[in-house]
């Protein structure tokens, strides 16, 4: 008899959950401004009740588990006219109420600035972190660098601009902005893109900020939600997706020191009047030299995204990103001196680079397919596929020992060599996970169940090399 007790108890819980769900209803809808743009950050609640929600970037809200009855739906935003509407909720049914604010989108944005709201604050993580609750309710140390922060700081490089935005992290290794290795809490933090672990031996290639929406930093073990990664934590780069607006276009031209010329274009809009087919395209071109001679890094990025809304509950998104780098010899960015000279004994513009060495060329392709399906009020299904293909043809510069194990003679003589560094990196990922939000009595349960599969292959050729100096000839660092 005892072995049947767990089964009976489980059936009893499922019965109670089902009965409880049938005894309540729900309200969902979209809040827009007078010009048809989605209104984000608007408060929606039932007057005199605790049921409430805030609209997301698409203007959507959802009030769950509402007891049957007649209520006043209240839509409000600081500084704007409050809209109220009488609604009747029936048990077991979902009511759709769309609300249009009398203000237009520009007025809404203006009020957000004047109200003093922190525009750099993010309340929820992206869906790629697989969490279905606000950051305030997450027992994990998560910091989010928003697109607004990246834009206002004019961050164009993962290597130079991102680390200053979250604490406790250091940059280890320097390969001329080829990739960024982040260390925190004693070891390397895994590099994720859209929830997929793309960490490799020397990689991945830095994401250009032109197609990055936000960067989410998870400190400490993230296995409970990401299934893999380092104990120190991860950083997850989230790429830009269509917002659902009729049309948004933004072009930027950046000029800077050391011959920095950079242009970006961001186009976001609807491909159909119904809004069920959306697009977003980001383009970038950049040339850049360095404060040290013979160093340069020229880049191109192309990132188109298409989203198809199959119905109110299901969306399909396809995304492709291409990056091309043409940069000076990798490895020559390091500086070496004799032990007797001490640390930082060379001038800031010192370089071991040799003019005339063939540049390193990198072609980086990535493609994603996402499916999001809202099963019901409490359950959501997400499927993701990812493919990465990285190809590098170039060389790396280093020092050859002159006497014994020393690479730099006391008088500053060194011998440099250049080795081939051709590399290929291919990764494939498949993920399927379900988020649930259920109650048993007064206890609330947030459920995450999923499957994460992937393969990685990195191969490189370092075997061929030749000396830039010698025999009998040296390069003197002074």
CSV table of C-alpha atoms in Angstrom, one decimal:
chain,number,residue,atom,x,y,z
A,1,UNK,CA,0.0,0.0,0.0
A,2,UNK,CA,2.8,2.4,0.9
A,3,UNK,CA,4.3,2.3,-2.6
A,4,UNK,CA,1.0,3.7,-4.0
A,5,UNK,CA,1.0,6.7,-1.7
A,6,UNK,CA,3.4,8.9,-3.8
A,7,UNK,CA,1.3,8.2,-6.9
A,8,UNK,CA,-2.0,9.1,-5.2
A,9,UNK,CA,-0.4,12.2,-3.8
A,10,UNK,CA,0.8,13.3,-7.2
A,11,UNK,CA,-2.6,12.7,-8.8
A,12,UNK,CA,-4.2,14.7,-6.0
A,13,UNK,CA,-1.8,17.7,-6.6
A,14,UNK,CA,-2.5,17.6,-10.4
A,15,UNK,CA,-6.2,17.5,-9.8
A,16,UNK,CA,-6.0,20.5,-7.4
A,17,UNK,CA,-3.9,22.4,-9.9
A,18,UNK,CA,-6.3,21.7,-12.8
A,19,UNK,CA,-9.3,22.7,-10.7
A,20,UNK,CA,-7.6,25.8,-9.5
A,21,UNK,CA,-6.8,26.8,-13.1
A,22,UNK,CA,-10.4,26.3,-14.2
A,23,UNK,CA,-11.7,28.5,-11.4
A,24,UNK,CA,-9.8,31.6,-12.6
A,25,UNK,CA,-9.5,33.5,-15.9
A,26,UNK,CA,-6.9,35.8,-17.4
A,27,UNK,CA,-6.5,39.1,-19.3
A,28,UNK,CA,-4.0,39.8,-22.0
A,29,UNK,CA,-3.5,42.5,-24.6
A,30,UNK,CA,-1.4,45.2,-26.1
A,31,UNK,CA,-0.9,48.8,-25.2
A,32,UNK,CA,-0.1,51.2,-28.0
A,33,UNK,CA,0.3,54.9,-28.4
A,34,UNK,CA,-1.9,57.1,-30.6
A,35,UNK,CA,0.5,56.7,-33.6
A,36,UNK,CA,0.3,52.9,-33.3
A,37,UNK,CA,3.7,52.3,-31.7
A,38,UNK,CA,3.9,49.7,-28.8
A,39,UNK,CA,4.0,51.4,-25.4
A,40,UNK,CA,6.7,49.8,-23.2
A,41,UNK,CA,7.0,50.1,-19.4
A,42,UNK,CA,3.3,50.9,-18.9
A,43,UNK,CA,1.6,49.7,-15.7
A,44,UNK,CA,-1.5,47.6,-16.2
A,45,UNK,CA,-3.6,46.4,-13.2
A,46,UNK,CA,-7.0,45.8,-11.8
A,47,UNK,CA,-8.2,48.7,-9.7
A,48,UNK,CA,-8.3,47.8,-6.1
A,49,UNK,CA,-6.7,44.4,-6.7
A,50,UNK,CA,-3.1,43.0,-6.5
A,51,UNK,CA,-3.2,41.7,-10.1
A,52,UNK,CA,-0.8,43.7,-12.2
A,53,UNK,CA,1.8,43.6,-14.9
A,54,UNK,CA,4.1,46.0,-16.9
A,55,UNK,CA,4.2,46.0,-20.7
A,56,UNK,CA,7.2,44.6,-22.4
A,57,UNK,CA,9.1,46.1,-25.4
A,58,UNK,CA,6.3,45.1,-27.7
A,59,UNK,CA,3.6,46.7,-25.5
A,60,UNK,CA,2.2,43.3,-24.3
A,61,UNK,CA,0.8,42.6,-20.9
A,62,UNK,CA,-0.7,39.5,-19.2
A,63,UNK,CA,-2.7,39.3,-16.0
A,64,UNK,CA,-2.9,35.7,-14.9
A,65,UNK,CA,-5.2,33.9,-12.4
A,66,UNK,CA,-7.9,36.5,-12.1
A,67,UNK,CA,-10.9,35.5,-10.1
A,68,UNK,CA,-14.2,35.6,-12.0
A,69,UNK,CA,-16.0,39.0,-11.7
A,70,UNK,CA,-16.3,42.5,-13.0
A,71,UNK,CA,-13.2,44.8,-12.6
A,72,UNK,CA,-11.9,48.2,-13.8
A,73,UNK,CA,-8.7,47.7,-15.9
A,74,UNK,CA,-6.4,50.6,-15.2
A,75,UNK,CA,-3.6,51.5,-17.6
A,76,UNK,CA,-1.2,54.2,-16.3
A,77,UNK,CA,2.2,55.8,-16.9
A,78,UNK,CA,3.8,58.5,-14.9
A,79,UNK,CA,3.0,61.9,-16.4
A,80,UNK,CA,0.3,60.6,-18.8
A,81,UNK,CA,-3.4,60.4,-18.7
A,82,UNK,CA,-4.7,57.2,-17.1
A,83,UNK,CA,-7.0,55.0,-19.1
A,84,UNK,CA,-9.7,52.9,-17.4
A,85,UNK,CA,-12.0,50.2,-18.9
A,86,UNK,CA,-14.7,47.9,-17.4
A,87,UNK,CA,-14.0,44.2,-18.0
A,88,UNK,CA,-15.7,41.0,-17.0
A,89,UNK,CA,-13.7,37.9,-16.3
A,90,UNK,CA,-15.1,34.4,-16.7
A,91,UNK,CA,-13.6,31.3,-15.2
A,92,UNK,CA,-11.5,29.2,-17.6
A,93,UNK,CA,-11.4,31.9,-20.3
A,94,UNK,CA,-8.9,34.4,-21.5
A,95,UNK,CA,-10.0,38.0,-22.2
A,96,UNK,CA,-8.2,40.1,-24.8
A,97,UNK,CA,-8.2,43.8,-24.1
A,98,UNK,CA,-6.1,46.2,-26.3
A,99,UNK,CA,-5.7,49.7,-25.0
A,100,UNK,CA,-4.5,52.8,-27.0
A,101,UNK,CA,-3.0,55.8,-25.1
A,102,UNK,CA,-4.0,59.2,-26.3
A,103,UNK,CA,-0.3,60.3,-26.4
A,104,UNK,CA,2.0,59.4,-29.4
A,105,UNK,CA,5.2,57.6,-29.2
A,106,UNK,CA,7.4,60.7,-29.0
A,107,UNK,CA,5.4,62.1,-26.1
A,108,UNK,CA,5.8,58.8,-24.3
A,109,UNK,CA,9.6,58.8,-24.7
A,110,UNK,CA,9.7,62.4,-23.6
A,111,UNK,CA,7.8,61.6,-20.4
A,112,UNK,CA,10.2,58.7,-19.6
A,113,UNK,CA,13.1,61.1,-19.6
A,114,UNK,CA,11.5,63.7,-17.5
A,115,UNK,CA,10.2,61.2,-15.0
A,116,UNK,CA,13.7,60.4,-13.9
A,117,UNK,CA,13.4,56.7,-14.7
A,118,UNK,CA,16.8,54.9,-14.9
A,119,UNK,CA,17.2,54.1,-18.6
A,120,UNK,CA,20.1,51.8,-17.9
A,121,UNK,CA,18.1,49.5,-15.6
A,122,UNK,CA,16.8,46.1,-16.9
A,123,UNK,CA,14.1,44.4,-15.0
A,124,UNK,CA,14.1,41.0,-16.8
A,125,UNK,CA,16.7,38.9,-18.4
A,126,UNK,CA,16.5,37.8,-22.0
A,127,UNK,CA,14.7,34.5,-22.8
A,128,UNK,CA,18.1,33.0,-23.7
A,129,UNK,CA,19.0,32.9,-20.0
A,130,UNK,CA,16.0,30.6,-19.6
A,131,UNK,CA,14.6,32.4,-16.6
A,132,UNK,CA,11.0,33.3,-16.5
A,133,UNK,CA,11.0,35.8,-13.6
A,134,UNK,CA,12.2,39.3,-12.9
A,135,UNK,CA,15.8,39.8,-11.8
A,136,UNK,CA,14.6,40.9,-8.4
A,137,UNK,CA,13.2,37.4,-7.8
A,138,UNK,CA,16.3,35.6,-9.1
A,139,UNK,CA,18.6,34.1,-6.5
A,140,UNK,CA,21.6,34.5,-8.8
A,141,UNK,CA,24.0,37.4,-9.2
A,142,UNK,CA,23.1,38.7,-12.7
A,143,UNK,CA,24.2,42.1,-14.1
A,144,UNK,CA,22.9,43.4,-17.4
A,145,UNK,CA,24.6,45.9,-19.7
A,146,UNK,CA,21.7,47.4,-21.7
A,147,UNK,CA,21.8,48.6,-25.3
A,148,UNK,CA,21.2,52.2,-24.0
A,149,UNK,CA,24.4,52.0,-21.9
A,150,UNK,CA,26.4,50.6,-24.8
A,151,UNK,CA,25.1,53.3,-27.0
A,152,UNK,CA,25.6,56.2,-24.6
A,153,UNK,CA,29.1,55.2,-23.8
A,154,UNK,CA,29.8,54.7,-27.6
A,155,UNK,CA,31.1,51.2,-26.9
A,156,UNK,CA,32.3,49.7,-30.2
A,157,UNK,CA,34.6,46.9,-28.9
A,158,UNK,CA,33.9,44.0,-26.6
A,159,UNK,CA,37.6,44.0,-25.7
A,160,UNK,CA,37.8,47.6,-24.6
A,161,UNK,CA,34.4,48.8,-23.7
A,162,UNK,CA,32.4,46.1,-21.9
A,163,UNK,CA,34.5,45.1,-18.8
A,164,UNK,CA,34.2,48.5,-17.2
A,165,UNK,CA,30.5,48.0,-16.9
A,166,UNK,CA,30.5,45.1,-14.4
A,167,UNK,CA,32.5,44.5,-11.3
A,168,UNK,CA,35.0,41.8,-10.4
A,169,UNK,CA,36.2,41.0,-13.9
A,170,UNK,CA,39.6,41.2,-15.5
A,171,UNK,CA,40.8,40.9,-19.1
A,172,UNK,CA,43.4,38.2,-19.6
A,173,UNK,CA,45.5,37.8,-22.8
A,174,UNK,CA,45.6,40.4,-25.5
A,175,UNK,CA,45.4,39.2,-29.2
A,176,UNK,CA,44.7,42.6,-30.8
A,177,UNK,CA,40.9,42.5,-30.3
A,178,UNK,CA,40.7,39.1,-31.9
A,179,UNK,CA,38.8,37.8,-28.9
A,180,UNK,CA,38.1,38.7,-25.3
A,181,UNK,CA,39.0,36.4,-22.4
A,182,UNK,CA,37.2,37.4,-19.2
A,183,UNK,CA,38.3,36.1,-15.8
A,184,UNK,CA,36.3,36.4,-12.7
A,185,UNK,CA,36.1,34.6,-9.4
A,186,UNK,CA,39.4,32.7,-10.1
A,187,UNK,CA,38.9,31.3,-13.5
A,188,UNK,CA,37.8,32.0,-17.1
A,189,UNK,CA,34.2,33.0,-17.6
A,190,UNK,CA,32.5,31.1,-20.4
A,191,UNK,CA,31.5,33.1,-23.5
A,192,UNK,CA,27.9,32.6,-24.5
A,193,UNK,CA,25.9,34.0,-27.4
A,194,UNK,CA,22.2,33.8,-27.3
A,195,UNK,CA,22.4,31.1,-24.6
A,196,UNK,CA,24.9,28.9,-26.4
A,197,UNK,CA,28.4,28.2,-25.1
A,198,UNK,CA,30.7,29.3,-27.9
A,199,UNK,CA,33.9,29.3,-25.8
A,200,UNK,CA,36.9,27.8,-27.6
A,201,UNK,CA,40.7,27.7,-27.3
A,202,UNK,CA,41.2,31.2,-28.8
A,203,UNK,CA,37.7,32.5,-29.3
A,204,UNK,CA,35.1,33.2,-30.1
A,205,UNK,CA,35.7,36.2,-32.4
A,206,UNK,CA,34.6,39.4,-30.6
A,207,UNK,CA,31.0,40.3,-31.4
A,208,UNK,CA,30.9,43.8,-32.9
A,209,UNK,CA,28.6,46.1,-30.8
A,210,UNK,CA,26.6,47.1,-33.9
A,211,UNK,CA,24.4,44.0,-33.6
A,212,UNK,CA,24.5,43.5,-29.8
A,213,UNK,CA,21.3,44.3,-27.9
A,214,UNK,CA,22.6,43.6,-24.3
A,215,UNK,CA,25.3,41.6,-22.4
A,216,UNK,CA,24.2,39.5,-19.4
A,217,UNK,CA,26.8,38.6,-16.8
A,218,UNK,CA,26.1,35.7,-14.5
A,219,UNK,CA,28.5,35.5,-11.6
A,220,UNK,CA,29.1,32.1,-10.0
A,221,UNK,CA,27.9,28.7,-11.3
A,222,UNK,CA,25.1,28.9,-13.9
A,223,UNK,CA,24.6,25.2,-14.5
A,224,UNK,CA,21.1,25.3,-12.9
A,225,UNK,CA,19.8,27.3,-15.9
A,226,UNK,CA,22.5,27.0,-18.7
A,227,UNK,CA,23.4,23.4,-18.2
A,228,UNK,CA,27.1,24.1,-18.8
A,229,UNK,CA,29.8,26.8,-18.2
A,230,UNK,CA,32.6,27.6,-15.8
A,231,UNK,CA,32.2,27.7,-12.0
A,232,UNK,CA,33.3,31.4,-12.1
A,233,UNK,CA,30.3,32.4,-14.3
A,234,UNK,CA,29.4,33.3,-17.8
A,235,UNK,CA,28.7,36.3,-20.0
A,236,UNK,CA,25.9,36.0,-22.5
A,237,UNK,CA,25.9,38.3,-25.6
A,238,UNK,CA,22.3,38.8,-26.8
A,239,UNK,CA,21.9,40.0,-30.4
A,240,UNK,CA,19.4,42.5,-31.7
A,241,UNK,CA,15.9,41.3,-32.8
A,242,UNK,CA,13.0,43.0,-34.5
A,243,UNK,CA,11.0,45.2,-32.1
A,244,UNK,CA,7.6,45.2,-33.9
A,245,UNK,CA,7.6,48.9,-34.7
A,246,UNK,CA,6.4,50.1,-38.1
A,247,UNK,CA,9.8,51.4,-39.0
A,248,UNK,CA,12.9,52.6,-37.1
A,249,UNK,CA,16.1,53.6,-38.8
A,250,UNK,CA,19.4,54.8,-37.2
A,251,UNK,CA,22.7,55.6,-38.8
A,252,UNK,CA,25.9,56.5,-36.9
A,253,UNK,CA,29.3,57.8,-38.0
A,254,UNK,CA,32.1,57.6,-35.5
A,255,UNK,CA,35.5,59.3,-36.0
A,256,UNK,CA,38.3,58.9,-33.5
A,257,UNK,CA,42.0,59.0,-32.8
A,258,UNK,CA,44.5,56.8,-34.8
A,259,UNK,CA,42.4,56.9,-38.0
A,260,UNK,CA,39.2,55.4,-36.6
A,261,UNK,CA,36.4,55.7,-39.1
A,262,UNK,CA,33.3,53.7,-38.4
A,263,UNK,CA,29.8,53.7,-39.9
A,264,UNK,CA,26.7,51.7,-38.7
A,265,UNK,CA,23.2,51.3,-40.0
A,266,UNK,CA,20.3,49.8,-38.0
A,267,UNK,CA,16.9,49.2,-39.8
A,268,UNK,CA,14.0,47.8,-37.9
A,269,UNK,CA,10.4,47.4,-39.1
A,270,UNK,CA,7.5,45.4,-40.5
A,271,UNK,CA,7.5,43.5,-43.8
A,272,UNK,CA,3.7,43.2,-43.8
A,273,UNK,CA,0.9,45.5,-42.8
A,274,UNK,CA,-0.5,42.9,-40.3
A,275,UNK,CA,2.8,42.9,-38.5
A,276,UNK,CA,3.2,39.1,-38.6
A,277,UNK,CA,6.5,39.4,-40.5
A,278,UNK,CA,9.2,41.6,-39.0
A,279,UNK,CA,12.8,42.3,-40.0
A,280,UNK,CA,15.9,43.9,-38.6
A,281,UNK,CA,19.2,44.5,-40.4
A,282,UNK,CA,22.4,45.8,-38.9
A,283,UNK,CA,25.4,46.8,-41.0
A,284,UNK,CA,28.9,48.0,-39.9
A,285,UNK,CA,32.1,49.0,-41.6
A,286,UNK,CA,35.3,50.1,-39.8
A,287,UNK,CA,38.9,51.0,-40.3
A,288,UNK,CA,41.2,51.6,-37.3
A,289,UNK,CA,44.9,52.0,-36.7
A,290,UNK,CA,46.7,52.0,-33.3
A,291,UNK,CA,48.8,54.2,-31.0
A,292,UNK,CA,51.6,51.7,-32.0
A,293,UNK,CA,53.0,51.6,-35.5
A,294,UNK,CA,52.1,48.9,-38.0
A,295,UNK,CA,49.0,47.8,-36.2
A,296,UNK,CA,45.5,48.0,-37.7
A,297,UNK,CA,42.1,46.3,-37.4
A,298,UNK,CA,39.5,46.7,-40.2
A,299,UNK,CA,36.1,45.1,-39.8
A,300,UNK,CA,32.8,44.5,-41.6
A,301,UNK,CA,29.6,43.1,-40.0
A,302,UNK,CA,26.3,42.1,-41.6
A,303,UNK,CA,23.4,40.9,-39.4
A,304,UNK,CA,19.9,40.4,-40.8
A,305,UNK,CA,17.1,38.9,-38.7
A,306,UNK,CA,13.5,37.9,-39.7
A,307,UNK,CA,10.7,37.1,-37.3
A,308,UNK,CA,7.4,35.4,-38.3
A,309,UNK,CA,4.5,35.5,-35.9
A,310,UNK,CA,2.7,32.2,-36.7
A,311,UNK,CA,-0.2,33.1,-34.3
A,312,UNK,CA,-0.7,34.9,-31.0
A,313,UNK,CA,1.3,32.2,-29.2
A,314,UNK,CA,4.0,31.1,-31.6
A,315,UNK,CA,6.9,33.0,-33.2
A,316,UNK,CA,9.7,31.8,-35.5
A,317,UNK,CA,12.9,33.8,-35.8
A,318,UNK,CA,15.8,33.3,-38.2
A,319,UNK,CA,19.1,35.2,-37.8
A,320,UNK,CA,22.4,35.3,-39.6
A,321,UNK,CA,25.6,37.2,-38.8
A,322,UNK,CA,28.8,37.6,-40.9
A,323,UNK,CA,31.9,39.3,-39.6
A,324,UNK,CA,35.1,39.9,-41.5
A,325,UNK,CA,38.4,41.0,-39.9
A,326,UNK,CA,41.6,42.1,-41.6
A,327,UNK,CA,44.2,42.9,-38.9
A,328,UNK,CA,47.9,43.2,-38.3
A,329,UNK,CA,50.0,40.2,-37.2
A,330,UNK,CA,48.6,38.6,-34.1
A,331,UNK,CA,50.9,38.3,-31.1
A,332,UNK,CA,53.1,41.3,-31.8
A,333,UNK,CA,50.8,43.3,-29.4
A,334,UNK,CA,52.9,42.0,-26.5
A,335,UNK,CA,55.9,43.8,-25.2
A,336,UNK,CA,59.0,42.2,-23.6
A,337,UNK,CA,62.0,43.6,-21.7
A,338,UNK,CA,64.9,42.2,-19.7
A,339,UNK,CA,64.2,41.1,-16.1
A,340,UNK,CA,66.6,43.7,-14.8
A,341,UNK,CA,64.6,46.6,-16.4
A,342,UNK,CA,61.5,45.9,-14.4
A,343,UNK,CA,57.8,46.2,-15.4
A,344,UNK,CA,56.6,48.8,-17.9
A,345,UNK,CA,60.1,49.9,-18.8
A,346,UNK,CA,59.3,50.5,-22.5
A,347,UNK,CA,57.5,53.4,-24.0
A,348,UNK,CA,53.7,53.2,-24.6
A,349,UNK,CA,54.1,53.1,-28.4
A,350,UNK,CA,56.7,50.3,-28.4
A,351,UNK,CA,56.0,47.4,-30.8
A,352,UNK,CA,57.6,44.2,-31.9
A,353,UNK,CA,55.6,44.3,-35.2
A,354,UNK,CA,57.5,44.2,-38.5
A,355,UNK,CA,56.1,46.1,-41.5
A,356,UNK,CA,55.4,44.1,-44.6
A,357,UNK,CA,54.1,40.9,-42.8
A,358,UNK,CA,50.9,39.6,-44.4
A,359,UNK,CA,47.8,40.5,-42.4
A,360,UNK,CA,45.5,38.1,-40.6
A,361,UNK,CA,42.1,37.6,-42.2
A,362,UNK,CA,39.1,36.1,-40.4
A,363,UNK,CA,35.7,35.1,-41.7
A,364,UNK,CA,33.1,34.4,-39.0
A,365,UNK,CA,29.6,33.1,-39.9
A,366,UNK,CA,26.8,32.3,-37.4
A,367,UNK,CA,23.2,31.3,-38.0
A,368,UNK,CA,20.3,30.8,-35.5
A,369,UNK,CA,16.7,29.6,-35.6
A,370,UNK,CA,14.4,30.2,-32.6
A,371,UNK,CA,10.9,29.0,-31.9
A,372,UNK,CA,8.9,30.4,-29.0
A,373,UNK,CA,5.5,28.9,-28.1
A,374,UNK,CA,3.3,30.0,-25.2
A,375,UNK,CA,1.5,26.8,-24.3
A,376,UNK,CA,-0.8,28.4,-21.9
A,377,UNK,CA,-0.7,31.0,-19.1
A,378,UNK,CA,1.8,29.1,-17.1
A,379,UNK,CA,3.9,27.1,-19.6
A,380,UNK,CA,6.3,28.2,-22.4
A,381,UNK,CA,8.3,26.1,-24.8
A,382,UNK,CA,11.5,27.4,-26.5
A,383,UNK,CA,13.6,25.7,-29.2
A,384,UNK,CA,16.9,27.0,-30.5
A,385,UNK,CA,19.4,25.9,-33.2
A,386,UNK,CA,22.8,27.5,-33.7
A,387,UNK,CA,25.7,27.0,-36.2
A,388,UNK,CA,29.1,28.8,-36.0
A,389,UNK,CA,31.8,28.6,-38.6
A,390,UNK,CA,35.1,30.5,-38.0
A,391,UNK,CA,38.0,30.6,-40.5
A,392,UNK,CA,41.3,32.3,-39.9
A,393,UNK,CA,44.4,32.6,-42.2
A,394,UNK,CA,47.2,34.5,-40.6
A,395,UNK,CA,50.3,34.5,-38.5
A,396,UNK,CA,51.5,35.1,-34.9
A,397,UNK,CA,54.7,36.8,-33.8
A,398,UNK,CA,56.8,35.8,-30.8
A,399,UNK,CA,60.4,35.8,-29.4
A,400,UNK,CA,63.1,33.2,-30.0
A,401,UNK,CA,65.4,32.4,-27.1
A,402,UNK,CA,68.9,33.8,-27.6
A,403,UNK,CA,70.8,32.4,-24.6
A,404,UNK,CA,69.4,29.5,-22.6
A,405,UNK,CA,65.8,30.2,-21.6
A,406,UNK,CA,66.0,34.0,-21.8
A,407,UNK,CA,64.1,35.7,-24.6
A,408,UNK,CA,65.6,39.2,-24.0
A,409,UNK,CA,69.3,39.9,-23.5
A,410,UNK,CA,70.4,42.3,-20.8
A,411,UNK,CA,71.2,44.9,-23.5
A,412,UNK,CA,67.8,44.6,-25.1
A,413,UNK,CA,68.6,42.3,-28.1
A,414,UNK,CA,65.9,39.9,-29.2
A,415,UNK,CA,65.3,37.6,-32.1
A,416,UNK,CA,61.7,37.6,-33.4
A,417,UNK,CA,60.0,34.8,-35.4
A,418,UNK,CA,56.7,34.6,-37.2
A,419,UNK,CA,54.7,31.3,-37.2
A,420,UNK,CA,51.7,30.5,-39.3
A,421,UNK,CA,48.3,30.7,-37.4
A,422,UNK,CA,45.7,29.2,-39.6
A,423,UNK,CA,42.6,28.0,-37.7
A,424,UNK,CA,39.1,26.7,-38.2
A,425,UNK,CA,36.4,26.5,-35.6
A,426,UNK,CA,33.0,24.9,-36.2
A,427,UNK,CA,30.2,24.5,-33.6
A,428,UNK,CA,26.7,23.2,-33.7
A,429,UNK,CA,24.1,23.5,-31.0
A,430,UNK,CA,20.5,22.4,-30.3
A,431,UNK,CA,18.4,23.4,-27.3
A,432,UNK,CA,14.9,22.7,-26.2
A,433,UNK,CA,13.5,23.8,-22.8
A,434,UNK,CA,10.2,24.4,-21.0
A,435,UNK,CA,9.5,27.1,-18.4
A,436,UNK,CA,6.6,26.5,-16.0
A,437,UNK,CA,4.9,28.6,-13.3
A,438,UNK,CA,2.5,26.6,-11.1
A,439,UNK,CA,1.2,26.7,-7.5
A,440,UNK,CA,0.4,24.0,-5.0
A,441,UNK,CA,-1.6,25.8,-2.4
A,442,UNK,CA,0.3,28.8,-1.3
A,443,UNK,CA,3.6,27.6,-2.6
A,444,UNK,CA,4.7,28.9,-6.0
A,445,UNK,CA,7.0,26.7,-8.2
A,446,UNK,CA,9.0,27.9,-11.2
A,447,UNK,CA,10.0,25.0,-13.3
A,448,UNK,CA,12.8,24.7,-15.9
A,449,UNK,CA,13.3,21.5,-17.8
A,450,UNK,CA,15.4,21.2,-20.9
A,451,UNK,CA,17.8,19.5,-23.3
A,452,UNK,CA,21.1,21.0,-24.4
A,453,UNK,CA,23.2,19.3,-27.1
A,454,UNK,CA,26.3,20.6,-29.0
A,455,UNK,CA,29.5,19.7,-30.7
A,456,UNK,CA,32.7,21.9,-31.0
A,457,UNK,CA,35.7,21.4,-33.2
A,458,UNK,CA,38.8,23.7,-33.2
A,459,UNK,CA,41.9,22.9,-35.3
A,460,UNK,CA,44.9,25.2,-35.8
A,461,UNK,CA,48.3,25.1,-37.5
A,462,UNK,CA,51.3,26.6,-35.6
A,463,UNK,CA,54.0,24.3,-37.0
A,464,UNK,CA,55.5,26.5,-39.8
A,465,UNK,CA,57.7,29.4,-38.7
A,466,UNK,CA,60.7,31.5,-39.7
A,467,UNK,CA,62.9,34.0,-38.0
A,468,UNK,CA,62.5,37.7,-38.7
A,469,UNK,CA,66.0,38.3,-37.3
A,470,UNK,CA,69.2,36.3,-37.5
A,471,UNK,CA,71.3,34.4,-37.7
A,472,UNK,CA,73.7,37.0,-36.2
A,473,UNK,CA,71.2,39.8,-36.5
A,474,UNK,CA,69.1,41.1,-33.7
A,475,UNK,CA,66.2,43.5,-33.0
A,476,UNK,CA,67.0,45.8,-30.1
A,477,UNK,CA,64.0,46.9,-28.0
A,478,UNK,CA,65.7,50.2,-27.2
